[in-house]
CSV table of C-alpha atoms and ligand atoms in Angstrom, one decimal:
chain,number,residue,atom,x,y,z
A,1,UNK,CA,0.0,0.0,0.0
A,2,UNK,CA,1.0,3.4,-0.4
A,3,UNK,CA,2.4,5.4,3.0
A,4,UNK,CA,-0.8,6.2,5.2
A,5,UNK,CA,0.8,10.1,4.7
A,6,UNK,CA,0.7,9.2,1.2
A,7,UNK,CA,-2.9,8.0,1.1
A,8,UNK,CA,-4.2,11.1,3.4
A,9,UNK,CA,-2.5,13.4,1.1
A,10,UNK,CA,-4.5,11.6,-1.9
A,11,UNK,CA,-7.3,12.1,-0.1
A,12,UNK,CA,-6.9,15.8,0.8
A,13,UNK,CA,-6.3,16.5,-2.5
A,14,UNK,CA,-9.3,14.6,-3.9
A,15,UNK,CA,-11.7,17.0,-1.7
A,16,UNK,CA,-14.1,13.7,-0.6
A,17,UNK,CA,-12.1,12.9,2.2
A,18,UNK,CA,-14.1,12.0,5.0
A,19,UNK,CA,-13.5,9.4,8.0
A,20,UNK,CA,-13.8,6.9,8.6
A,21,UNK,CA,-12.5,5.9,5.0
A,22,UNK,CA,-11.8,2.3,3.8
A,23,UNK,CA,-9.3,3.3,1.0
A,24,UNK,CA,-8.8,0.9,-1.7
A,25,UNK,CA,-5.8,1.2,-4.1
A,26,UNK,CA,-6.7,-1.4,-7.5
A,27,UNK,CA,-3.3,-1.4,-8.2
A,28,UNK,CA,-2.4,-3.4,-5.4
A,29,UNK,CA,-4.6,-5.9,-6.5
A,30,UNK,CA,-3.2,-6.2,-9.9
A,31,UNK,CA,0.6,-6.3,-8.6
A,32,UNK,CA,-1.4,-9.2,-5.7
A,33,UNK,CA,-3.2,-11.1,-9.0
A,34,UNK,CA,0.1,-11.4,-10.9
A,35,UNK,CA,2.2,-12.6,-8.1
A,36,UNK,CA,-0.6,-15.3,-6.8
A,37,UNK,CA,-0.9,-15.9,-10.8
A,38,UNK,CA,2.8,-16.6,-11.3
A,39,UNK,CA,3.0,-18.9,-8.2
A,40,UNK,CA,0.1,-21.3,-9.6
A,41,UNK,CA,0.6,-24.2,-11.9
A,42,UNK,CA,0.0,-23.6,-15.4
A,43,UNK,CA,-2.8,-24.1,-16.9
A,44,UNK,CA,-5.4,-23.1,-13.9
A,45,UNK,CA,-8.3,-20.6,-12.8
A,46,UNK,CA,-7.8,-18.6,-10.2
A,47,UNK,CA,-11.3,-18.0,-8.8
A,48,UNK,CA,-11.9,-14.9,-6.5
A,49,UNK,CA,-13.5,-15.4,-3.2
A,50,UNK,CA,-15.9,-12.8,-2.8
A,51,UNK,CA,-16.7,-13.1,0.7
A,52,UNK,CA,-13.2,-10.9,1.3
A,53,UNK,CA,-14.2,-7.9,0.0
A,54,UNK,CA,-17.2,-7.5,-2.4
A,55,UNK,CA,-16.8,-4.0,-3.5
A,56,UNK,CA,-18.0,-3.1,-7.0
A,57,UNK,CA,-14.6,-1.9,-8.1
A,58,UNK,CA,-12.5,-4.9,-6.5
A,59,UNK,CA,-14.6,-7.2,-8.4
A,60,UNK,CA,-14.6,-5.4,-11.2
A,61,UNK,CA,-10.9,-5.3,-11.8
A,62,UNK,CA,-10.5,-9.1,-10.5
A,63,UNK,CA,-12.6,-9.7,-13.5
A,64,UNK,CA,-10.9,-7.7,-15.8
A,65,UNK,CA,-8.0,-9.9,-15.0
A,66,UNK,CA,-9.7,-12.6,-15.6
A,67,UNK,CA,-10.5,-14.4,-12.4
A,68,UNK,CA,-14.1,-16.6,-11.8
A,69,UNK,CA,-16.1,-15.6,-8.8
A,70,UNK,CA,-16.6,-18.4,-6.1
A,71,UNK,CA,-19.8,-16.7,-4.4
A,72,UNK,CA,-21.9,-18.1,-1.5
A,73,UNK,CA,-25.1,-16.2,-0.8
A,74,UNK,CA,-27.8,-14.1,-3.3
A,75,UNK,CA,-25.6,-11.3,-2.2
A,76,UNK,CA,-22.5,-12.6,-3.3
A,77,UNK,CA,-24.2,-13.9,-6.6
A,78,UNK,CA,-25.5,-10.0,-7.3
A,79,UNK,CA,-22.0,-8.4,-6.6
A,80,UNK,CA,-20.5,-10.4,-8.6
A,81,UNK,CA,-22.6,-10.5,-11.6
A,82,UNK,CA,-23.1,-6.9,-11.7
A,83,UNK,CA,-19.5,-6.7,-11.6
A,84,UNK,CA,-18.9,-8.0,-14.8
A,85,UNK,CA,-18.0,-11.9,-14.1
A,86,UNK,CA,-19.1,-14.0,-16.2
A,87,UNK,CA,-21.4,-16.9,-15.1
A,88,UNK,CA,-19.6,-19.3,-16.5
A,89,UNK,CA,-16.9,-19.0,-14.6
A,90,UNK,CA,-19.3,-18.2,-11.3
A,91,UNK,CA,-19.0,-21.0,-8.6
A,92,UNK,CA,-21.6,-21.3,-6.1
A,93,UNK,CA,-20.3,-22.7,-3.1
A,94,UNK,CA,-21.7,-22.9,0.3
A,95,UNK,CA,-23.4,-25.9,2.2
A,96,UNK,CA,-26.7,-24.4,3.0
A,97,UNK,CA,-28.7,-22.9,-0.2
A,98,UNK,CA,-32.2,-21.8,0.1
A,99,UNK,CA,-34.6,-23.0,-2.5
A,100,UNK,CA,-35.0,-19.2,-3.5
A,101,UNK,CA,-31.1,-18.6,-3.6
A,102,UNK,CA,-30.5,-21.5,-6.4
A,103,UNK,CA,-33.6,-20.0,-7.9
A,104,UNK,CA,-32.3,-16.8,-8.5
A,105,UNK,CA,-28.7,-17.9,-9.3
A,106,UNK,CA,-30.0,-20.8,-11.9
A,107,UNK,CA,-32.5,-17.5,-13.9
A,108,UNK,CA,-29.1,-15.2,-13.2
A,109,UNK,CA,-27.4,-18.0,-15.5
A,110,UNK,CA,-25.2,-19.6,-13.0
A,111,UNK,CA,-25.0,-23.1,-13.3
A,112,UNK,CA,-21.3,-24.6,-11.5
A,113,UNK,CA,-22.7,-25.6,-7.8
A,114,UNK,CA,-20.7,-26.8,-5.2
A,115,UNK,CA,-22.6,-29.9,-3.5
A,116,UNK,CA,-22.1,-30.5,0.0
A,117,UNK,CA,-24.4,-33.7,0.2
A,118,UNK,CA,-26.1,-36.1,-1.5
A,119,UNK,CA,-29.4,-33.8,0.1
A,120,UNK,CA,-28.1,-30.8,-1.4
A,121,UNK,CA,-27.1,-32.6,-5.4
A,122,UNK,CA,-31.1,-33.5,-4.9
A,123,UNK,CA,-31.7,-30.0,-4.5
A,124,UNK,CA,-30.1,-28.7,-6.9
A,125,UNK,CA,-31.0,-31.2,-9.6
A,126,UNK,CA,-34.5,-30.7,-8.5
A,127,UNK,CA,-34.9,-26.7,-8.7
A,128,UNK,CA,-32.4,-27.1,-12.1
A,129,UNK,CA,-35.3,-29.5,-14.0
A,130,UNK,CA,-37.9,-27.5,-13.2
A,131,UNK,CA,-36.9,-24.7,-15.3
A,132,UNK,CA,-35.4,-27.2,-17.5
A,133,UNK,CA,-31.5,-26.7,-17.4
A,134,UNK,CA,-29.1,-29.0,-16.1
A,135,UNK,CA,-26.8,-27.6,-13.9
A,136,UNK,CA,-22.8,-29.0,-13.1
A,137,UNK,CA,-22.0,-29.7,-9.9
A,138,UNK,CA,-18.7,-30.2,-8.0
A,139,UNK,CA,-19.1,-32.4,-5.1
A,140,UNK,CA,-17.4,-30.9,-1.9
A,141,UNK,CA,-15.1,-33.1,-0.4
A,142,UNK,CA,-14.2,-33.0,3.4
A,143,UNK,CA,-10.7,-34.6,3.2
A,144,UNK,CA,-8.0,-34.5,5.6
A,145,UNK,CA,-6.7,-32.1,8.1
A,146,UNK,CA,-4.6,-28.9,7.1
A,147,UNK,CA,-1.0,-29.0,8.1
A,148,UNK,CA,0.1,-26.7,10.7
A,149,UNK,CA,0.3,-23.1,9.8
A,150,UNK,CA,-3.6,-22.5,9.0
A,151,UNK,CA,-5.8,-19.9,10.0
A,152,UNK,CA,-9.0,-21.8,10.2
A,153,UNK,CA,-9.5,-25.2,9.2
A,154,UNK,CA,-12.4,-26.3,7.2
A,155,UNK,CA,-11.9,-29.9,6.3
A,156,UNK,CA,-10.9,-33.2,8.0
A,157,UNK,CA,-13.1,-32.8,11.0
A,158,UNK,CA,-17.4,-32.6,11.6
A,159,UNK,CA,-18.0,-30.2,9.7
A,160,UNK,CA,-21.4,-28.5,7.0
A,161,UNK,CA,-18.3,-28.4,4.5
A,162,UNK,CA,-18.5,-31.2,2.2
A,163,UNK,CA,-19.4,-35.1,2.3
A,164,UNK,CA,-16.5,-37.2,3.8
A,165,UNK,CA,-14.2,-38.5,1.8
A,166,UNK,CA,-14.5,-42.3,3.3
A,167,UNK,CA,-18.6,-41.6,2.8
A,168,UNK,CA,-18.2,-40.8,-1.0
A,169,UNK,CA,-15.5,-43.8,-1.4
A,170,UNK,CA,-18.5,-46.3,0.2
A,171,UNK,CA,-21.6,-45.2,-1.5
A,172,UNK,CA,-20.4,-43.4,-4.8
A,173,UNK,CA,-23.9,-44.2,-6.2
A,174,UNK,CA,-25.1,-41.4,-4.0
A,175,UNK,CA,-23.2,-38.9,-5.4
A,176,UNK,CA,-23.6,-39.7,-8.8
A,177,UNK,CA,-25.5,-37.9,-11.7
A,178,UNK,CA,-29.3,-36.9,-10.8
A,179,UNK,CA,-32.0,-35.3,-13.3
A,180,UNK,CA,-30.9,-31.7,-13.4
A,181,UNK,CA,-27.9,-32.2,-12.2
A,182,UNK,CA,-24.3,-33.2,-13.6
A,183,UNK,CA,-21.6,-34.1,-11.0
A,184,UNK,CA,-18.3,-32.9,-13.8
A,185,UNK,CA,-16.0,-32.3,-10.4
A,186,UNK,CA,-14.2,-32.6,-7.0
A,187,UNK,CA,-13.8,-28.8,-4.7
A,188,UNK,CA,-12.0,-29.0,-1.8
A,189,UNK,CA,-11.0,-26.9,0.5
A,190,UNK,CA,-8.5,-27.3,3.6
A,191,UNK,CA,-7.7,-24.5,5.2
A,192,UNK,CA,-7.3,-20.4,4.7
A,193,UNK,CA,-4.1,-18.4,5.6
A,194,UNK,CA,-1.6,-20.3,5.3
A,195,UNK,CA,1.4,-17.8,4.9
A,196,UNK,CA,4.2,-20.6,5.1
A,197,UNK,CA,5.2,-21.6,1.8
A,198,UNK,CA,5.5,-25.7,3.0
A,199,UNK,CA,2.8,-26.2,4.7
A,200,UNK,CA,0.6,-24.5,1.9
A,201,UNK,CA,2.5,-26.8,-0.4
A,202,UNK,CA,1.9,-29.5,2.0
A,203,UNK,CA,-1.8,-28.9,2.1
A,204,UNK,CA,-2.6,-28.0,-1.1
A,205,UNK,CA,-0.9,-31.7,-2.4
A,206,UNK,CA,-3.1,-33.1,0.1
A,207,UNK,CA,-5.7,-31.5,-1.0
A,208,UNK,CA,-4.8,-33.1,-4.6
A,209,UNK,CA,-4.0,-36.9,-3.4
A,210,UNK,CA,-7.7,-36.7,-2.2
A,211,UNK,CA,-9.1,-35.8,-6.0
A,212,UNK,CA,-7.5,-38.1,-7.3
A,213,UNK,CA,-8.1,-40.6,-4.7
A,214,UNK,CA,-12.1,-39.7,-5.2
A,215,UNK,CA,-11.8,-38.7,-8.9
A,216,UNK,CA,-11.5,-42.5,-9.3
A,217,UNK,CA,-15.2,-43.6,-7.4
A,218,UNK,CA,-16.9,-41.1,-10.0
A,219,UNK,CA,-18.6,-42.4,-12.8
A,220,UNK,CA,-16.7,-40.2,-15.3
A,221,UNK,CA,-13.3,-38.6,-15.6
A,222,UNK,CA,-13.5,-35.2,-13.4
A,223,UNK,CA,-13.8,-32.2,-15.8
A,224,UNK,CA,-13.0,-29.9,-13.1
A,225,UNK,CA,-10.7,-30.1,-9.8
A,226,UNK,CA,-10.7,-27.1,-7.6
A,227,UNK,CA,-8.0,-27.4,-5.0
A,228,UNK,CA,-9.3,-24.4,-3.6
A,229,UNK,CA,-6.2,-22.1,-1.7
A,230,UNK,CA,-5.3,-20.9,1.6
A,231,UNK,CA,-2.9,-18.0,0.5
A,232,UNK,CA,-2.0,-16.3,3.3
A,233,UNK,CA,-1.8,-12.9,4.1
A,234,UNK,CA,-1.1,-10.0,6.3
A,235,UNK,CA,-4.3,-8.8,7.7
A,236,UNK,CA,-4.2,-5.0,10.0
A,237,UNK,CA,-0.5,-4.8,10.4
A,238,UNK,CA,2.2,-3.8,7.6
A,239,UNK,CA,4.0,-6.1,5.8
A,240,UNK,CA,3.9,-7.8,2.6
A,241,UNK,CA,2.6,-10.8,0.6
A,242,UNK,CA,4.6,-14.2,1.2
A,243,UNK,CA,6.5,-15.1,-2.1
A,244,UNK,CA,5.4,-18.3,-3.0
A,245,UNK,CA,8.1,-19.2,-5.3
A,246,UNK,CA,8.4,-22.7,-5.4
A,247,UNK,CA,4.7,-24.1,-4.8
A,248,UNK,CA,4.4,-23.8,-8.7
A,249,UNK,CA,6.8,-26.5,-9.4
A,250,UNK,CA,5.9,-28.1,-6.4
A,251,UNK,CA,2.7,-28.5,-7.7
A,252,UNK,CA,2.6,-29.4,-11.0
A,253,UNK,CA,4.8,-32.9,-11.2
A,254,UNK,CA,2.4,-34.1,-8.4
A,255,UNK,CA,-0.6,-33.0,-11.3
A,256,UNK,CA,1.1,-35.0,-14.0
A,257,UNK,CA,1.0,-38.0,-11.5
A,258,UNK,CA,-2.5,-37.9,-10.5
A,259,UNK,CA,-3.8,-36.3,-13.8
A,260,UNK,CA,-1.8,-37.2,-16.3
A,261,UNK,CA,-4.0,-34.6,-18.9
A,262,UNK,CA,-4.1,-31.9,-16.5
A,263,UNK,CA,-1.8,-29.8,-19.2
A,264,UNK,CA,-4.4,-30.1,-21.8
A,265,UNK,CA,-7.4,-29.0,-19.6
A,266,UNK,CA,-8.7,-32.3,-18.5
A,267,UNK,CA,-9.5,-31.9,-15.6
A,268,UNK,CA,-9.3,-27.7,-15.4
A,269,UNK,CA,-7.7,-26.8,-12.2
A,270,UNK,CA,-9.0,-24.6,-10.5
A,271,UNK,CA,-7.5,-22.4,-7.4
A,272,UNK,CA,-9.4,-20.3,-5.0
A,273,UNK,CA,-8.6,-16.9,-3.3
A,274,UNK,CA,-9.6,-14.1,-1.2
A,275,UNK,CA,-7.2,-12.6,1.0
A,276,UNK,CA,-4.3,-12.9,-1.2
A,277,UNK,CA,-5.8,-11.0,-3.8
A,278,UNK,CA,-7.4,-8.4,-1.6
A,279,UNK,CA,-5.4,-7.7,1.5
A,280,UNK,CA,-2.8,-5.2,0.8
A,281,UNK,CA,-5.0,-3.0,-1.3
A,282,UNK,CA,-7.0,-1.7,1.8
A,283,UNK,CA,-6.6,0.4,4.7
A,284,UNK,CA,-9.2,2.3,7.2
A,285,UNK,CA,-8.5,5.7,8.0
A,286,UNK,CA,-10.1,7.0,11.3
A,287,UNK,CA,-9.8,10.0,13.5
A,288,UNK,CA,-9.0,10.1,17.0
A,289,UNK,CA,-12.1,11.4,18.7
A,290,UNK,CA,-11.1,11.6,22.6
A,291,UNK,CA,-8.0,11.1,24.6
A,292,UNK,CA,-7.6,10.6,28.7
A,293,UNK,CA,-6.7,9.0,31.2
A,294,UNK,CA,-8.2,6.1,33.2
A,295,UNK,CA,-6.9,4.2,36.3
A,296,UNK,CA,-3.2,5.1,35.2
A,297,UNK,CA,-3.8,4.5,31.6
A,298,UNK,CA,-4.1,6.2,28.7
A,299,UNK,CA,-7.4,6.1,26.5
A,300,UNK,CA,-7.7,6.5,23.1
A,301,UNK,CA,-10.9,6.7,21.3
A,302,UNK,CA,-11.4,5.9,17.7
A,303,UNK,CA,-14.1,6.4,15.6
A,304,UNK,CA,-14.4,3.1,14.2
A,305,UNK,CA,-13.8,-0.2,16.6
A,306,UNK,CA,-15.1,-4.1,16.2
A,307,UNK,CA,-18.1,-2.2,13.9
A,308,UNK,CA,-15.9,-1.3,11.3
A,309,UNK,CA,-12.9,-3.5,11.5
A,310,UNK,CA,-12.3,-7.3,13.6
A,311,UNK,CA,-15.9,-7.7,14.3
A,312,UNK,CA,-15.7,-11.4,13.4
A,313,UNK,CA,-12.3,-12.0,15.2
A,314,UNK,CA,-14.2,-13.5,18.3
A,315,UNK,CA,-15.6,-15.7,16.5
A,316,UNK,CA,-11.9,-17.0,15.2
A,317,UNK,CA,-12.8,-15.8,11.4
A,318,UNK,CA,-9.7,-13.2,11.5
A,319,UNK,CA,-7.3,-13.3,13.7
A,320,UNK,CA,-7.2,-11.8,17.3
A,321,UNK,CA,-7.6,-8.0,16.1
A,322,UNK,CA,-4.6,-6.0,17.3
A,323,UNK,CA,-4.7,-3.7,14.5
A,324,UNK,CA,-1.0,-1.5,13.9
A,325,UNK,CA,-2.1,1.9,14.2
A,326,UNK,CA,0.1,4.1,11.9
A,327,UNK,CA,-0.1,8.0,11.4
A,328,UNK,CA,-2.0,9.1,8.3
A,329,UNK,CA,-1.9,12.5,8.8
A,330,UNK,CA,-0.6,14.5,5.4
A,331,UNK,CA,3.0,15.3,5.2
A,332,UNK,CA,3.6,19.0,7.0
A,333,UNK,CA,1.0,18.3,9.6
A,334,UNK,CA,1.9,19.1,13.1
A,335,UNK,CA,1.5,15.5,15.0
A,336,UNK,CA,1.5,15.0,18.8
A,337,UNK,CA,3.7,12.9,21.4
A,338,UNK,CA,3.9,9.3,21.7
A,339,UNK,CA,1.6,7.2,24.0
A,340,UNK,CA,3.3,3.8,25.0
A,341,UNK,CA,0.7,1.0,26.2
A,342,UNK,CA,-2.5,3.2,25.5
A,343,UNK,CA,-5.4,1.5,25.5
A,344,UNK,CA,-7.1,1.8,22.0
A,345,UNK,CA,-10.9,1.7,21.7
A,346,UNK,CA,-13.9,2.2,19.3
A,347,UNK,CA,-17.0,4.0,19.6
A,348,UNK,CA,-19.6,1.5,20.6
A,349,UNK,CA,-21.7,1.7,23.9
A,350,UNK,CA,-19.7,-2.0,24.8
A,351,UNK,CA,-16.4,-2.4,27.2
A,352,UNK,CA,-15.8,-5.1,24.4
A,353,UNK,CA,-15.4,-2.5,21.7
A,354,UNK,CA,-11.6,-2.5,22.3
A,355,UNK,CA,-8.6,-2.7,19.5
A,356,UNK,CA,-5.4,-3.0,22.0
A,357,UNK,CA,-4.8,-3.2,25.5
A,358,UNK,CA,-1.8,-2.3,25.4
A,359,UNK,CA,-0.9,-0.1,22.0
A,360,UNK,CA,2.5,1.3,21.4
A,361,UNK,CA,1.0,4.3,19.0
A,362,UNK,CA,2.4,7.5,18.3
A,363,UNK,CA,1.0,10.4,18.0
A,364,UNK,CA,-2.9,10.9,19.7
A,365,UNK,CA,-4.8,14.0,20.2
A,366,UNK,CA,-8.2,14.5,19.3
A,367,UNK,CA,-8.7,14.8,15.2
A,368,UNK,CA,-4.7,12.9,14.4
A,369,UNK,CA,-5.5,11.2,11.8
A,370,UNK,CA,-4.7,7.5,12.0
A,371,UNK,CA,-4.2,4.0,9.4
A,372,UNK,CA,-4.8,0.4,9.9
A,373,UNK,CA,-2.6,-1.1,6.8
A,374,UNK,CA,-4.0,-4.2,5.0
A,375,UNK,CA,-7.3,-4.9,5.6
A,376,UNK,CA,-8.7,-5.3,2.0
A,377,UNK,CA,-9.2,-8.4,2.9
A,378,UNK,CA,-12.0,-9.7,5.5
A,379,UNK,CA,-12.1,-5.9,7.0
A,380,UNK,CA,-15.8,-4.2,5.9
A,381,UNK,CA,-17.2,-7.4,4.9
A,382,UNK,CA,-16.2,-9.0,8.2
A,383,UNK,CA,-17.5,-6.1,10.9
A,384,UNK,CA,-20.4,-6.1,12.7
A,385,UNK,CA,-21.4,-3.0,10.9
A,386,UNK,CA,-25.0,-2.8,12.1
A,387,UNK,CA,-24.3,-3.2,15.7
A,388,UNK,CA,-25.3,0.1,17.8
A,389,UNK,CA,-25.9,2.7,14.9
A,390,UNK,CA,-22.7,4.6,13.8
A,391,UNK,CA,-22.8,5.5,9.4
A,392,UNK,CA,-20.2,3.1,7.6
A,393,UNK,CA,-17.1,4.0,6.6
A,394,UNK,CA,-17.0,5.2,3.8
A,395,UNK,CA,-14.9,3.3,0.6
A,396,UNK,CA,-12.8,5.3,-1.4
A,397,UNK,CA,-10.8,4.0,-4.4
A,398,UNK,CA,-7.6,4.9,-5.7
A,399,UNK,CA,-6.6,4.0,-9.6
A,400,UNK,CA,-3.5,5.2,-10.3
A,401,UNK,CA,-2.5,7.8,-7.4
A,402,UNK,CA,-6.0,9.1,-7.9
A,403,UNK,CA,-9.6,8.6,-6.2
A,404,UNK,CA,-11.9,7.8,-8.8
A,405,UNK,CA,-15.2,6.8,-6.4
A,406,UNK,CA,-16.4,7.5,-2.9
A,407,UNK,CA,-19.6,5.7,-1.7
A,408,UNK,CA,-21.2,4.5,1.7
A,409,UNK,CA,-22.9,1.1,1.7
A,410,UNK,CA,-26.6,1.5,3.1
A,411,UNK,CA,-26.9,-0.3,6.0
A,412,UNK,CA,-27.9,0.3,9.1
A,413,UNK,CA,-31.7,0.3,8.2
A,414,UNK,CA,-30.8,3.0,6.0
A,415,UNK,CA,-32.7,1.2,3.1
A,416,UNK,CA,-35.6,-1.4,4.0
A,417,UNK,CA,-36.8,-3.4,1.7
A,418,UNK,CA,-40.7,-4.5,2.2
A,419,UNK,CA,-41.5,-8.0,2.6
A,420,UNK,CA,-42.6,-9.4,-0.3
A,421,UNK,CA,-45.5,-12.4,-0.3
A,422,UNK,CA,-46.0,-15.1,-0.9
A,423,UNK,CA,-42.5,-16.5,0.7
A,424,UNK,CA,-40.0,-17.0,-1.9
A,425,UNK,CA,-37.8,-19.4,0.2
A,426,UNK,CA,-40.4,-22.9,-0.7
A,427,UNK,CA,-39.0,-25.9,-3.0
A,428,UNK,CA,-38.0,-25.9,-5.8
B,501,PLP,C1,-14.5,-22.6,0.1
B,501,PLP,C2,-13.7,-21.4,0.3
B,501,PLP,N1,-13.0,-20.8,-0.7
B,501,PLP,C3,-12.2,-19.7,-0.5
B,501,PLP,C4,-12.1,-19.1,0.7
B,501,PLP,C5,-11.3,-17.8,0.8
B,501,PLP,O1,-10.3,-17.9,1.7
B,501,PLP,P1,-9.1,-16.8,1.7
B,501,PLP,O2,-9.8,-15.5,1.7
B,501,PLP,O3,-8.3,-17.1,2.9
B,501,PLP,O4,-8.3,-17.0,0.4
B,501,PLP,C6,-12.8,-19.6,1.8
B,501,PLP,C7,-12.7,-19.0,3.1
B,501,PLP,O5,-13.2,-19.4,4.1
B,501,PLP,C8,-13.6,-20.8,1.6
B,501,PLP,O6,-14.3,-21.3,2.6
């Protein structure tokens, strides 16, 4: 990303600046899509992972590169369209679908669905013949365990994610072809962040020994095997991307061996990401509103806490939030004394609405302008941005050293939408 200084001086200059401010810079993303690019075996997809940040002009320019979408909810499936991806190369994944949301993604023209069950192939297959298509589904697979190193697993334990592999190995005939439904694939997923270039290896070849374990109890060759990813990433600290510079050759020797046509597309490979893509392109700017001092501490209040950044970090989606609190405050700017093991805290009406117990932060007096680097990825989209009432930050974007948008997502009950009847969520 560019300095915080840097940034806040964009922003000055652009006359919209206004705080709190998720700044986006879509050249980050471009210099994060060529070096995740360069790093994967060659031929594959790179898919982008919505869920990490689903602004218009993130998607947009993932797009324009070239990446599919993997979505999970109507929302996802909206973004992404509207940004310009094309449904062929949409993935919906998730293992809970509401009858209305295949509805809607099947007469949006999606039609590659991740199956977590045989319950959920029925599903699909079912709400597919009725309006006469047949969709493609990849059957989930809950394989082994991550290797050490990951942020969250999601496979190799009880889990919604995916039928077992030992379940689909015993009863293949349950996962097999349905009316309205095509099973062309394997999708697996082990675990995100892995920043450690071995143990993503490590997990990502597990990840493959299970396809081509499964891809054997399928009726037909696989079309498509999506390994899925686990690119790590920093997340509200500085820092850069991990070079992954040998996972590529890593990688492809152990495809020759398990899919011996890999090279000319059969099966596609496919690769999933979010954070890698999306992390260093964003940071939030916010103001200091109040400064004391409590029981021998000092207090800093922020205008954005857990309801604009680390929301969902007690619930182990992002990391314990500790966020690195840098000054943004435009070059020239008179800026204050430092503060050693200040207590750092949000707005909300909560004792729980706190960033750092013990920040070592700069400069703090009411109105210094402060930056949280890298969280492109998992910061909005992750908050608990409807809790207690503030506005959202708004999200600027940089192109080329200059803004180009400013917008604030309704929420917040800004907008309500009116009930409509009859329900929309009943089969098919
Ligand atoms: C199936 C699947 N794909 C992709 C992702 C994106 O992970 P990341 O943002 O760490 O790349 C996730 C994250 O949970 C996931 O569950």
């Amino acid at each position: 990303m560019s300095s915080p200084a840097e940034l806040g001086a964009v922003l000055a200059a652009s006359g919209r600046f206004e705080t709190p401010a998720y700044v986006y810079e879509l050249d980050r993303v471009r210099d994060a899509h060529a070096r995740l690019r360069l790093a994967l075996p060659e031929p594959s997809a790179l898919y982008y992972s919505v869920k990490a940040n689903p602004h218009p002009a993130v998607l947009a320019t993932l797009a324009g590169l070239g990446c599919g979408a993997e979505i999970s909810s109507p929302g996802e499936a909206r973004a992404a369209l509207h940004a310009g991806f094309d449904t062929g190369h949409t993935l919906y994944t998730g293992p809970a679908k509401r009858a209305s949301d295949l509805r809607e993604a099947l007469d949006a023209g999606i039609r590659w669905f991740s199956a977590d069950s045989p319950g959920s192939l029925a599903q699909l297959g079912g709400a597919a013949s009725a309006r006469g298509i047949t969709a493609k589904a990849l059957l989930r697979v809950n394989g082994g365990l991550p290797g050490a190193g990951h942020g969250l697993a999601m496979s190799g334990l009880a889990s919604q994610f995916g039928a077992d592999a030992e379940w689909i190995m015993a009863e293949p005939g349950l996962f097999a072809d349905q009316p309205g439904v095509r099973v062309v694939g394997l999708h697996l997923y082990l675990g995100t962040n892995v920043s450690d270039e071995a143990a993503l290896a490590a997990q990502l070849e597990s990840a493959l020994a299970t396809a081509a374990m499964i891809s054997t109890a399928l009726p037909t060759a696989a079309e498509v095997v999506d390994l899925g990813g686990g690119f790590g990433a920093p997340f509200a600290r500085s820092g850069d991307l991990p070079e992954f510079t040998v996972l590529r050759s890593h990688l492809e020797p152990r495809l020759d061996r398990a899919f011996p046509r890999w090279r000319q597309g059969e099966p596609r490979v496919i690769f999933e990401s979010g954070r890698y893509l999306t992390a260093t392109c964003g940071s939030l700017l916010t103001r200091v509103l109040d400064v004391k001092r409590s029981h021998g501490r000092t207090v800093i209040i922020l205008e954005s806490g857990i309801n604009h950044l680390g929301g969902a970090a007690g619930l182990r989606r992002l990391p314990p939030i500790a966020p690195e609190l840098v000054t943004a405050c435009p070059p020239g700017t008179e800026t204050t004394a430092g503060t050693d093991g200040a207590l750092v805290t949000g707005p909300l009406c909560t004792p729980l609405d706190v960033w750092s117990r013990d920040a070592s932060l700069g400069p703090a007096v009411p109105g210094d302008l402060l930056a949280v680097p890298n969280v492109g990825a998992y910061g909005l989209s992750a908050s608990l941005l409807a809790f207690l009432g503030h506005l959202p930050p708004v999200e600027v974007v940089i192109d080329g050293g200059r803004v180009t948008e400013a917008t604030r997502l309704h929420a917040v009950r800004l907008a309500v939408e009116p009930l409509q009847h009859p329900a929309t969520n009943q089969e098919p």
